[in-house]
CSV table of C-alpha atoms and ligand atoms in Angstrom, one decimal:
chain,number,residue,atom,x,y,z
A,1,MET,CA,-3.1,105.8,61.6
A,2,ASN,CA,-2.4,102.6,61.3
A,3,SER,CA,-4.7,99.6,63.6
A,4,ALA,CA,-2.6,96.3,61.6
A,5,PRO,CA,-1.1,94.5,64.2
A,6,ILE,CA,2.8,95.3,65.1
A,7,ALA,CA,4.3,91.4,64.5
A,8,ILE,CA,6.8,90.2,67.0
A,9,TYR,CA,8.8,87.0,65.7
A,10,ASP,CA,11.2,84.3,67.9
A,11,SER,CA,12.7,81.0,67.7
A,12,GLY,CA,10.6,80.3,70.4
A,13,LEU,CA,9.0,81.5,73.9
A,14,GLY,CA,11.8,83.7,74.1
A,15,GLY,CA,10.8,87.0,72.1
A,16,LEU,CA,7.8,86.9,75.3
A,17,THR,CA,9.8,88.8,77.2
A,18,VAL,CA,10.2,91.6,73.8
A,19,TRP,CA,6.3,91.2,73.7
A,20,ARG,CA,5.5,92.2,77.3
A,21,GLU,CA,7.5,94.9,77.2
A,22,VAL,CA,5.9,95.9,73.7
A,23,ARG,CA,2.5,95.4,75.2
A,24,ARG,CA,3.0,97.6,78.4
A,25,ALA,CA,4.6,100.6,76.3
A,26,LEU,CA,1.7,100.3,73.6
A,27,PRO,CA,-1.0,99.2,75.0
A,28,GLY,CA,-3.4,100.2,72.3
A,29,GLU,CA,-1.9,98.4,69.3
A,30,SER,CA,-2.7,94.8,68.5
A,31,LEU,CA,0.5,92.3,68.9
A,32,LEU,CA,1.3,89.3,66.8
A,33,TYR,CA,3.4,86.7,68.3
A,34,LEU,CA,5.0,83.7,66.4
A,35,GLY,CA,7.5,81.9,68.3
A,36,ASP,CA,8.2,79.1,65.5
A,37,GLY,CA,9.1,76.0,68.1
A,38,LYS,CA,9.2,73.4,65.5
A,39,ASN,CA,13.0,74.4,65.0
A,40,CYS,CA,14.2,76.5,68.2
A,41,PRO,CA,16.8,76.5,69.4
A,42,TYR,CA,18.6,78.9,66.8
A,43,GLY,CA,21.4,79.4,68.6
A,44,SER,CA,24.0,76.7,67.2
A,45,ARG,CA,22.1,76.6,64.0
A,46,PRO,CA,24.8,77.9,60.0
A,47,ARG,CA,23.8,81.5,59.6
A,48,GLU,CA,22.0,80.6,56.2
A,49,GLU,CA,19.5,78.5,57.7
A,50,ILE,CA,19.1,80.9,60.0
A,51,VAL,CA,18.2,83.5,57.2
A,52,ARG,CA,16.2,80.8,55.6
A,53,LEU,CA,13.9,80.5,58.7
A,54,ALA,CA,14.0,83.7,59.6
A,55,ASP,CA,12.8,84.9,55.9
A,56,GLU,CA,10.1,81.8,56.1
A,57,ALA,CA,8.6,83.9,59.3
A,58,VAL,CA,8.6,87.5,58.5
A,59,ALA,CA,7.0,86.2,55.1
A,60,ALA,CA,4.2,84.5,57.4
A,61,LEU,CA,3.5,87.8,59.1
A,62,VAL,CA,3.5,90.1,56.4
A,63,ALA,CA,1.2,87.7,55.1
A,64,ARG,CA,-1.0,88.3,58.1
A,65,GLY,CA,-1.1,92.2,57.1
A,66,CYS,CA,1.7,93.6,59.9
A,67,LYS,CA,2.5,96.8,59.8
A,68,LEU,CA,6.3,96.2,61.4
A,69,VAL,CA,8.0,93.5,62.3
A,70,VAL,CA,10.2,93.1,65.6
A,71,VAL,CA,12.5,90.1,65.3
A,72,ALA,CA,13.0,89.3,69.1
A,73,CYS,CA,15.6,87.4,68.4
A,74,ASN,CA,19.3,88.2,69.1
A,75,THR,CA,20.7,85.0,66.9
A,76,ALA,CA,18.0,85.7,63.7
A,77,THR,CA,18.7,89.5,64.5
A,78,ALA,CA,23.2,88.6,64.1
A,79,ALA,CA,22.0,86.8,61.4
A,80,ALA,CA,19.3,87.8,59.3
A,81,ILE,CA,18.4,91.4,59.8
A,82,ASP,CA,20.1,93.3,56.9
A,83,PHE,CA,18.7,90.7,54.8
A,84,LEU,CA,15.2,90.8,55.9
A,85,ARG,CA,15.4,95.0,55.8
A,86,GLY,CA,16.4,94.7,52.2
A,87,LYS,CA,13.5,91.9,51.0
A,88,TYR,CA,10.9,93.4,52.8
A,89,ALA,CA,11.1,97.4,52.5
A,90,PRO,CA,9.7,100.0,53.6
A,91,MET,CA,8.4,98.0,56.0
A,92,PRO,CA,10.1,98.7,59.0
A,93,ILE,CA,12.0,96.0,60.7
A,94,VAL,CA,13.5,96.0,64.3
A,95,GLY,CA,15.9,94.0,65.4
A,96,MET,CA,17.8,92.8,69.0
A,97,GLU,CA,20.5,95.0,69.9
A,98,PRO,CA,22.9,93.4,72.1
A,99,ALA,CA,22.7,96.1,75.4
A,100,VAL,CA,26.2,96.4,75.3
A,101,LYS,CA,26.8,99.8,75.0
A,102,PRO,CA,24.9,100.8,78.3
A,103,ALA,CA,26.9,98.3,80.1
A,104,CYS,CA,30.3,99.9,78.8
A,105,LEU,CA,29.0,103.4,79.8
A,106,ALA,CA,27.6,102.0,83.1
A,107,THR,CA,30.2,100.0,84.3
A,108,ARG,CA,32.5,101.0,87.5
A,109,SER,CA,34.6,98.0,87.3
A,110,GLY,CA,35.5,98.0,83.4
A,111,VAL,CA,34.6,94.5,83.4
A,112,VAL,CA,31.3,93.8,81.4
A,113,GLY,CA,29.6,90.2,80.5
A,114,VAL,CA,27.5,89.0,77.9
A,115,LEU,CA,25.6,85.6,77.3
A,116,ALA,CA,24.0,85.0,74.3
A,117,THR,CA,24.2,82.0,71.8
A,118,GLU,CA,26.9,80.9,70.2
A,119,ARG,CA,25.4,82.5,66.7
A,120,SER,CA,25.0,86.0,68.3
A,121,LEU,CA,28.7,85.5,70.1
A,122,ASP,CA,30.2,85.0,66.5
A,123,GLY,CA,28.2,87.7,64.2
A,124,ASP,CA,29.2,91.0,63.2
A,125,LEU,CA,26.4,92.9,64.7
A,126,PHE,CA,28.1,91.8,68.2
A,127,ARG,CA,31.9,91.9,67.2
A,128,ARG,CA,31.4,95.5,65.7
A,129,THR,CA,29.1,96.7,68.9
A,130,ALA,CA,31.7,95.1,71.2
A,131,ALA,CA,34.1,96.9,69.5
A,132,LEU,CA,32.8,100.4,69.4
A,133,TYR,CA,31.6,100.6,72.6
A,134,GLY,CA,33.9,97.9,74.7
A,135,ARG,CA,37.2,100.0,73.8
A,136,GLY,CA,39.2,100.2,77.6
A,137,ILE,CA,36.7,97.8,78.6
A,138,GLU,CA,37.3,94.2,79.2
A,139,VAL,CA,34.2,92.2,77.3
A,140,VAL,CA,33.7,88.7,79.1
A,141,THR,CA,31.8,86.5,76.7
A,142,ALA,CA,29.8,83.1,77.4
A,143,PRO,CA,27.1,81.1,75.7
A,144,GLY,CA,24.2,80.1,77.6
A,145,ARG,CA,24.4,76.3,77.1
A,146,GLY,CA,21.4,74.7,78.1
A,147,PHE,CA,19.6,78.0,78.9
A,148,VAL,CA,16.9,78.1,76.3
A,149,GLU,CA,16.0,74.0,76.1
A,150,LEU,CA,15.0,75.4,80.3
A,151,VAL,CA,13.0,78.0,79.2
A,152,GLU,CA,11.6,75.6,76.1
A,153,SER,CA,11.1,72.9,78.9
A,154,ASP,CA,9.7,75.3,81.5
A,155,ARG,CA,12.4,74.3,84.0
A,156,GLU,CA,13.8,78.0,84.6
A,157,ALA,CA,13.2,78.0,87.7
A,158,THR,CA,14.9,74.5,89.1
A,159,PRO,CA,17.9,73.6,91.0
A,160,GLU,CA,19.6,72.5,87.4
A,161,ALA,CA,19.0,75.7,86.1
A,162,GLU,CA,20.3,76.9,89.1
A,163,GLU,CA,23.3,75.2,88.4
A,164,CYS,CA,23.6,75.9,84.8
A,165,VAL,CA,23.4,79.7,84.6
A,166,ARG,CA,25.8,79.7,87.7
A,167,ARG,CA,28.4,77.5,85.4
A,168,ALA,CA,28.2,80.4,82.6
A,169,VAL,CA,28.0,83.6,85.0
A,170,GLU,CA,31.0,82.6,87.9
A,171,PRO,CA,33.5,83.3,84.9
A,172,MET,CA,32.4,86.5,84.3
A,173,LEU,CA,32.4,87.4,88.4
A,174,GLU,CA,35.6,86.0,89.0
A,175,ARG,CA,36.6,88.6,86.2
A,176,GLY,CA,35.1,91.2,88.5
A,177,ALA,CA,32.3,91.6,85.8
A,178,ASP,CA,29.7,94.6,87.5
A,179,GLN,CA,27.2,94.3,84.3
A,180,ILE,CA,25.9,91.1,82.9
A,181,VAL,CA,23.8,92.0,79.7
A,182,LEU,CA,21.3,89.3,78.3
A,183,GLY,CA,21.8,89.0,74.5
A,184,CYS,CA,18.9,86.6,74.0
A,185,THR,CA,15.4,87.1,74.5
A,186,HIS,CA,14.8,84.0,76.1
A,187,TYR,CA,17.6,84.4,78.9
A,188,PRO,CA,15.3,87.4,80.9
A,189,PHE,CA,13.0,84.2,82.1
A,190,LEU,CA,16.0,82.6,84.1
A,191,LEU,CA,16.4,86.2,85.9
A,192,PRO,CA,15.2,85.2,89.4
A,193,VAL,CA,17.8,82.6,89.3
A,194,LEU,CA,20.1,85.2,87.9
A,195,GLU,CA,19.4,87.5,90.5
A,196,ARG,CA,20.2,84.6,93.2
A,197,ILE,CA,23.5,84.2,91.8
A,198,VAL,CA,24.9,87.5,92.1
A,199,ALA,CA,23.1,88.9,94.8
A,200,GLY,CA,25.0,90.9,97.0
A,201,ARG,CA,28.0,91.0,94.5
A,202,GLY,CA,27.2,95.1,93.3
A,203,VAL,CA,25.9,93.4,89.5
A,204,ALA,CA,23.6,95.0,87.1
A,205,ILE,CA,21.6,93.2,85.1
A,206,VAL,CA,20.7,94.6,81.7
A,207,ASP,CA,18.0,93.7,79.5
A,208,PRO,CA,17.5,95.3,75.9
A,209,SER,CA,13.8,94.6,75.5
A,210,PRO,CA,12.6,98.1,77.4
A,211,ALA,CA,14.7,99.6,75.0
A,212,VAL,CA,13.6,97.9,71.9
A,213,ALA,CA,10.0,98.8,72.9
A,214,ARG,CA,10.7,102.3,73.0
A,215,ARG,CA,12.3,102.1,69.4
A,216,VAL,CA,8.9,100.4,68.3
A,217,ALA,CA,7.0,103.2,69.6
A,218,GLU,CA,9.9,105.9,68.0
A,219,LEU,CA,8.9,103.9,64.2
A,220,LEU,CA,5.0,104.2,64.8
A,221,ASP,CA,5.7,107.8,65.0
A,222,ARG,CA,7.9,109.0,62.5
A,223,TYR,CA,6.0,106.2,59.7
A,224,GLY,CA,2.3,107.5,61.3
A,225,LEU,CA,1.5,104.1,61.8
A,226,ARG,CA,-0.2,104.5,65.5
A,227,ALA,CA,-3.4,102.4,66.1
A,228,ALA,CA,-6.9,104.9,65.8
A,229,ALA,CA,-7.6,106.2,69.2
A,230,ASP,CA,-10.9,104.0,68.8
A,231,HIS,CA,-9.0,100.6,67.9
A,232,VAL,CA,-9.8,97.4,69.9
A,233,PRO,CA,-6.5,95.7,70.8
A,234,ALA,CA,-6.6,91.9,70.4
A,235,CYS,CA,-3.4,89.8,70.8
A,236,GLU,CA,-2.9,86.5,68.5
A,237,PHE,CA,-0.3,83.5,68.7
A,238,LEU,CA,0.9,81.5,66.4
A,239,THR,CA,3.4,79.0,65.6
A,240,PHE,CA,5.1,76.8,63.6
A,241,ALA,CA,4.7,73.5,65.8
A,242,ASP,CA,1.3,71.9,67.1
A,243,GLU,CA,-1.2,73.5,68.2
A,244,ALA,CA,-0.2,72.6,72.0
A,245,TYR,CA,3.2,74.9,71.5
A,246,ARG,CA,0.9,77.6,70.6
A,247,SER,CA,-1.1,77.9,73.6
A,248,ARG,CA,1.4,77.5,75.7
A,249,LEU,CA,3.2,80.4,74.0
A,250,GLU,CA,-0.2,82.2,74.8
A,251,LEU,CA,-0.1,81.4,78.8
A,252,LYS,CA,3.2,82.4,79.1
A,253,ALA,CA,3.0,85.8,78.3
A,254,MET,CA,-0.5,85.7,80.0
A,255,GLY,CA,1.5,84.6,82.9
A,256,SER,CA,4.3,86.8,82.1
A,257,ARG,CA,1.9,90.6,81.5
A,258,GLY,CA,3.9,91.6,84.8
B,1,DGL,N1,15.6,83.7,71.7
B,1,DGL,C1,16.9,83.9,70.6
B,1,DGL,C2,17.8,84.8,70.8
B,1,DGL,O1,17.5,86.1,71.6
B,1,DGL,C3,16.7,82.7,70.0
B,1,DGL,C4,17.5,81.5,71.3
B,1,DGL,C5,17.8,80.5,70.5
B,1,DGL,O2,16.8,79.6,69.6
B,1,DGL,O3,18.7,79.8,70.5
B,1,DGL,O4,19.0,84.4,70.3
C-alpha cells in the first residue's frame, strides 16, 4: 500500500490526455502532473537535449516523492525511456507505446497511418514496433507539423487547425488508410477536427492513452503500490514555465475531465 502520487510528465499540455485516462481508471490515486511548458515543443529537438530535459523533469518528480512516473510524451519516451529506467530503478516508469500494434491488427485495408512528432518517427522505438507488427502492412507516417503549437495556444478548434490536420491526413486517406494512430499525446485534443476530416470514410482513430492507464493500474498491483482505501486523492500541477502556464494546465485538465 502506498498513497504517494502517480507522476505524469509531458513537454506541455499534451500529457493531460493521459492524465484524464489515469484519473478515470484510478480515481482513488493522487496525481502530480508536470507540463514542462518552458521547453515545449520537444518534437524536433536533438535526442540528447530531450534526454536532458526528461531527466530534469523526472528528478523534480522524484524529489516530490512520487511512486511511479508516466512519461506521457511519445517524443520523450522515444528519446529517453531506457535512460530514465536505468537511472531511476527500481521506480516503475511507464512510457508511451506507439499504438501501431492494435492498428495493424485491426486494419482491413492493409494501410495504417501514423501521426507523430519528427523525433518520435525517426526513433528506434517506432522503427522496431513498425517492423514487428507492420509486416505485410503499409505504414504511412506523417509528422503533425504545427499540431503541438495549435494545442499549446488553445487554437485546436479553429479553421487553421482543420487546414493543418487535413494537410497531414489527406495523403494517408488517399493511400487507403483505415486506421490512424495518434502518436503524440497532444493530438487527441485535435480529435473533433480529425473526426470531421475522416467522417464517412470508415477510418478508426487509435489513441493509446487508455492502454497506458491500464498499464499503470497493472504495475500498481504488481508492486503493491495502490493508495490506501481511506486516502483522499489530490491533483497537483507543476511546470518549468510560469504561474500563468501552470494555471492553464489545471484549467485544461479540469475542462477535459470527461
Ligand atoms: N506530447 C508530446 C508527444 O507525445 C510532445 C510534443 C512536443 O513537445 O513536440 O510526443
